[in-house]
Amino acid sequence: MPRRARLLLPGLPFHVVQRGVNKGAIFADDVDRDHFLRVLHKAFVKHDVALHAYVLMDNHVHLLATPVLPCGLASAMRALGTAYVQAFNQRHGRSGPLWQGRYHSSLVDNDAYLLAVHRYIELNPVRAGLVSSPEQARWSSVHGTLGLRRDPLLTPHSALLMLGTTPARRSARYRAFLQDRRAADRESAGIREHGRTQCPLGSARFLQMLAETVGRPVTPRAPGRPRKTGDETS
């Protein structure tokens, strides 16, 4: 079966997931993690991709990013993947692929859905049971989002900036949003499924707009053989 074509629409945010081959580790230590972020920053700046949120897990990464150009995200991820894998293999005396196929990407509606994905990414270490609060995860954008430290990798999305007129107000409102674990738990399964199927996440109006823009359906097909005209209903 041919691979589903990516939606390459500039100016819209994407939830990106890149996993290690056979669920294996993609970082051996903090030196690898630091190098990954350096390479990521270089690739995203070169290809005009704004990074809004990220988290580095042992065997996968989550990113929330907006490309300026149609192929910007693909070019940035290709540059990131090639440079990082070469350095990782050389440093650890290994060869062969590190990634489990292509990265997964799902378009995200700019409004409430974007903040939900932002929260989903920064709560990932908590859901995995690695930490009890997101601030305890060292390799996450949450420190920059909450204003706990300056993070040069980040470009705050307009949806985040609308939370308050000052950095302090935005941080306070986002912290409260981040701590609403009940809402986050309700959203996580849907966000995870959209990431797995690489289908856009958004309102019905947003999905209709995308379908009209690209000239094809953007929601998952129902499983099974498409019913032909005249087939009897059961």
CSV table of C-alpha atoms in Angstrom, one decimal, residues 41-230:
chain,number,residue,atom,x,y,z
A,41,HIS,CA,18.4,24.4,16.4
A,42,LYS,CA,20.8,24.8,13.5
A,43,ALA,CA,18.5,22.8,11.1
A,44,PHE,CA,15.4,24.7,12.1
A,45,VAL,CA,17.0,28.1,11.8
A,46,LYS,CA,18.4,27.2,8.4
A,47,HIS,CA,15.1,26.0,7.0
A,48,ASP,CA,12.9,28.7,8.7
A,49,VAL,CA,11.0,26.4,11.1
A,50,ALA,CA,9.8,27.9,14.4
A,51,LEU,CA,10.0,25.5,17.4
A,52,HIS,CA,7.3,26.0,20.0
A,53,ALA,CA,7.6,23.0,22.3
A,54,TYR,CA,9.8,19.9,22.6
A,55,VAL,CA,10.6,17.0,24.9
A,56,LEU,CA,13.4,14.5,24.6
A,57,MET,CA,12.5,11.0,25.8
A,58,ASP,CA,14.9,8.0,25.9
A,59,ASN,CA,13.7,6.4,22.6
A,60,HIS,CA,11.7,9.2,20.9
A,61,VAL,CA,11.2,13.0,20.7
A,62,HIS,CA,8.1,15.2,20.4
A,63,LEU,CA,8.2,18.6,18.7
A,64,LEU,CA,5.7,21.3,18.0
A,65,ALA,CA,6.8,23.4,15.1
A,66,THR,CA,5.6,25.8,12.3
A,67,PRO,CA,7.5,25.9,9.0
A,68,VAL,CA,7.5,29.1,6.9
A,69,LEU,CA,7.9,27.2,3.6
A,70,PRO,CA,6.0,24.2,2.3
A,71,CYS,CA,9.0,21.8,2.4
A,72,GLY,CA,10.7,23.6,5.4
A,73,LEU,CA,9.8,21.0,8.0
A,74,ALA,CA,10.8,18.0,5.8
A,75,SER,CA,14.1,19.7,4.9
A,76,ALA,CA,14.8,20.5,8.6
A,77,MET,CA,14.0,17.0,9.8
A,78,ARG,CA,16.1,15.5,7.1
A,79,ALA,CA,19.1,17.7,8.0
A,80,LEU,CA,18.6,17.0,11.7
A,81,GLY,CA,18.3,13.3,11.2
A,82,THR,CA,21.3,12.9,9.0
A,83,ALA,CA,23.6,15.0,11.1
A,84,TYR,CA,22.6,13.6,14.4
A,85,VAL,CA,22.7,9.9,13.3
A,86,GLN,CA,26.2,10.4,11.8
A,87,ALA,CA,27.5,11.9,15.0
A,88,PHE,CA,25.7,9.3,17.2
A,89,ASN,CA,27.1,6.4,15.2
A,90,GLN,CA,30.6,7.8,15.2
A,91,ARG,CA,30.6,8.6,18.9
A,92,HIS,CA,29.3,5.2,20.0
A,93,GLY,CA,31.1,3.0,17.4
A,94,ARG,CA,27.9,1.8,15.7
A,95,SER,CA,26.5,1.7,12.2
A,96,GLY,CA,23.1,1.5,10.6
A,97,PRO,CA,19.8,3.4,11.0
A,98,LEU,CA,18.7,5.0,14.3
A,99,TRP,CA,15.2,6.1,13.4
A,100,GLN,CA,12.1,4.0,13.0
A,101,GLY,CA,11.3,5.1,9.5
A,102,ARG,CA,10.0,8.5,8.7
A,103,TYR,CA,9.1,11.0,11.4
A,104,HIS,CA,5.3,11.3,12.0
A,105,SER,CA,3.7,14.7,11.7
A,106,SER,CA,0.2,15.9,12.3
A,107,LEU,CA,-1.2,19.4,11.5
A,108,VAL,CA,-2.7,21.2,14.5
A,109,ASP,CA,-5.4,23.8,14.5
A,110,ASN,CA,-4.0,27.1,15.8
A,111,ASP,CA,-6.5,27.7,18.6
A,112,ALA,CA,-7.3,25.5,21.7
A,113,TYR,CA,-5.9,22.4,20.0
A,114,LEU,CA,-2.4,23.9,19.8
A,115,LEU,CA,-2.3,24.6,23.5
A,116,ALA,CA,-3.6,21.0,24.1
A,117,VAL,CA,-0.7,19.6,22.1
A,118,HIS,CA,1.8,22.0,23.7
A,119,ARG,CA,0.6,20.6,27.1
A,120,TYR,CA,0.7,17.0,25.9
A,121,ILE,CA,4.3,17.3,24.8
A,122,GLU,CA,5.5,18.9,28.1
A,123,LEU,CA,3.6,16.4,30.2
A,124,ASN,CA,5.1,13.4,28.4
A,125,PRO,CA,7.7,12.6,31.1
A,126,VAL,CA,5.0,12.8,33.7
A,127,ARG,CA,2.7,10.3,31.8
A,128,ALA,CA,5.7,8.0,31.4
A,129,GLY,CA,6.2,8.0,35.2
A,130,LEU,CA,9.7,9.5,34.9
A,131,VAL,CA,9.0,12.6,37.0
A,132,SER,CA,6.2,13.8,39.2
A,133,SER,CA,6.0,17.3,37.7
A,134,PRO,CA,7.0,18.5,34.2
A,135,GLU,CA,9.5,21.0,35.6
A,136,GLN,CA,11.6,18.0,36.8
A,137,ALA,CA,12.2,16.9,33.2
A,138,ARG,CA,15.5,18.5,32.3
A,139,TRP,CA,15.3,18.0,28.5
A,140,SER,CA,12.0,19.8,27.8
A,141,SER,CA,10.7,23.1,26.6
A,142,VAL,CA,8.6,23.5,29.8
A,143,HIS,CA,11.3,25.6,31.5
A,144,GLY,CA,11.3,28.1,28.7
A,145,THR,CA,7.5,28.1,28.5
A,146,LEU,CA,7.1,28.9,32.2
A,147,GLY,CA,9.9,31.5,32.2
A,148,LEU,CA,12.1,29.5,34.5
A,149,ARG,CA,15.1,29.9,32.1
A,150,ARG,CA,15.8,31.4,28.7
A,151,ASP,CA,15.6,28.8,25.9
A,152,PRO,CA,17.0,30.1,22.6
A,153,LEU,CA,15.4,27.2,20.7
A,154,LEU,CA,11.9,28.4,21.3
A,155,THR,CA,9.6,30.8,19.4
A,156,PRO,CA,6.4,31.2,21.4
A,157,HIS,CA,3.3,30.5,19.3
A,158,SER,CA,0.7,33.3,19.1
A,159,ALA,CA,-1.8,31.0,21.0
A,160,LEU,CA,0.6,31.0,23.9
A,161,LEU,CA,1.2,34.8,23.7
A,162,MET,CA,-2.5,35.4,23.9
A,163,LEU,CA,-2.6,33.9,27.4
A,164,GLY,CA,-1.4,37.2,28.9
A,165,THR,CA,-0.1,40.7,28.1
A,166,THR,CA,3.1,40.1,30.1
A,167,PRO,CA,5.5,37.1,30.4
A,168,ALA,CA,4.6,36.7,34.1
A,169,ARG,CA,0.9,36.6,33.3
A,170,ARG,CA,1.4,34.2,30.5
A,171,SER,CA,3.5,31.9,32.6
A,172,ALA,CA,1.0,31.9,35.4
A,173,ARG,CA,-1.9,31.1,33.1
A,174,TYR,CA,0.0,28.4,31.3
A,175,ARG,CA,1.1,26.9,34.6
A,176,ALA,CA,-2.5,26.6,35.7
A,177,PHE,CA,-3.4,25.1,32.3
A,178,LEU,CA,-0.5,22.6,32.6
A,179,GLN,CA,-1.6,21.6,36.0
A,180,ASP,CA,-5.1,20.7,34.8
A,181,ARG,CA,-4.3,17.0,34.6
A,182,ARG,CA,-7.9,15.9,34.3
A,183,ALA,CA,-8.3,17.8,31.1
A,184,ALA,CA,-4.9,16.7,29.8
A,185,ASP,CA,-5.8,13.1,30.4
A,186,ARG,CA,-9.1,13.4,28.5
A,187,GLU,CA,-7.2,14.9,25.5
A,188,SER,CA,-4.1,12.6,25.5
A,189,ALA,CA,-5.7,9.6,23.7
A,190,GLY,CA,-7.0,11.7,20.9
A,191,ILE,CA,-3.7,13.5,20.4
A,192,ARG,CA,-1.8,10.2,20.4
A,193,GLU,CA,-4.1,8.7,17.8
A,194,HIS,CA,-3.9,11.7,15.5
A,195,GLY,CA,-0.1,11.5,15.8
A,196,ARG,CA,-0.1,7.8,15.0
A,197,THR,CA,-2.4,8.2,11.9
A,198,GLN,CA,-0.7,11.5,11.0
A,199,CYS,CA,-4.1,13.1,10.5
A,200,PRO,CA,-4.8,16.8,11.3
A,201,LEU,CA,-6.1,17.7,14.7
A,202,GLY,CA,-8.7,20.4,14.8
A,203,SER,CA,-12.3,21.5,14.6
A,204,ALA,CA,-14.6,20.3,11.9
A,205,ARG,CA,-14.3,23.7,10.2
A,206,PHE,CA,-10.5,23.5,10.2
A,207,LEU,CA,-10.6,20.0,8.7
A,208,GLN,CA,-13.0,21.0,6.0
A,209,MET,CA,-10.7,24.0,5.1
A,210,LEU,CA,-7.7,21.7,4.9
A,211,ALA,CA,-9.6,19.2,2.7
A,212,GLU,CA,-10.7,22.0,0.3
A,213,THR,CA,-7.2,23.4,0.2
A,214,VAL,CA,-5.4,20.1,-0.7
A,215,GLY,CA,-8.3,18.7,-2.7
A,216,ARG,CA,-8.5,15.4,-0.8
A,217,PRO,CA,-9.9,14.0,2.4
A,218,VAL,CA,-7.7,14.6,5.5
A,219,THR,CA,-9.5,12.4,8.0
A,220,PRO,CA,-8.8,8.6,8.4
A,221,ARG,CA,-10.7,6.3,6.1
A,222,ALA,CA,-13.1,3.7,7.7
A,223,PRO,CA,-11.4,0.3,7.8
A,224,GLY,CA,-12.4,-2.3,5.2
A,225,ARG,CA,-13.2,-2.3,1.5
A,226,PRO,CA,-14.9,0.8,0.3
A,227,ARG,CA,-18.6,0.0,-0.4
A,228,LYS,CA,-19.6,0.2,-4.0
A,229,THR,CA,-22.7,2.0,-5.2
A,230,GLY,CA,-25.7,-0.3,-5.0
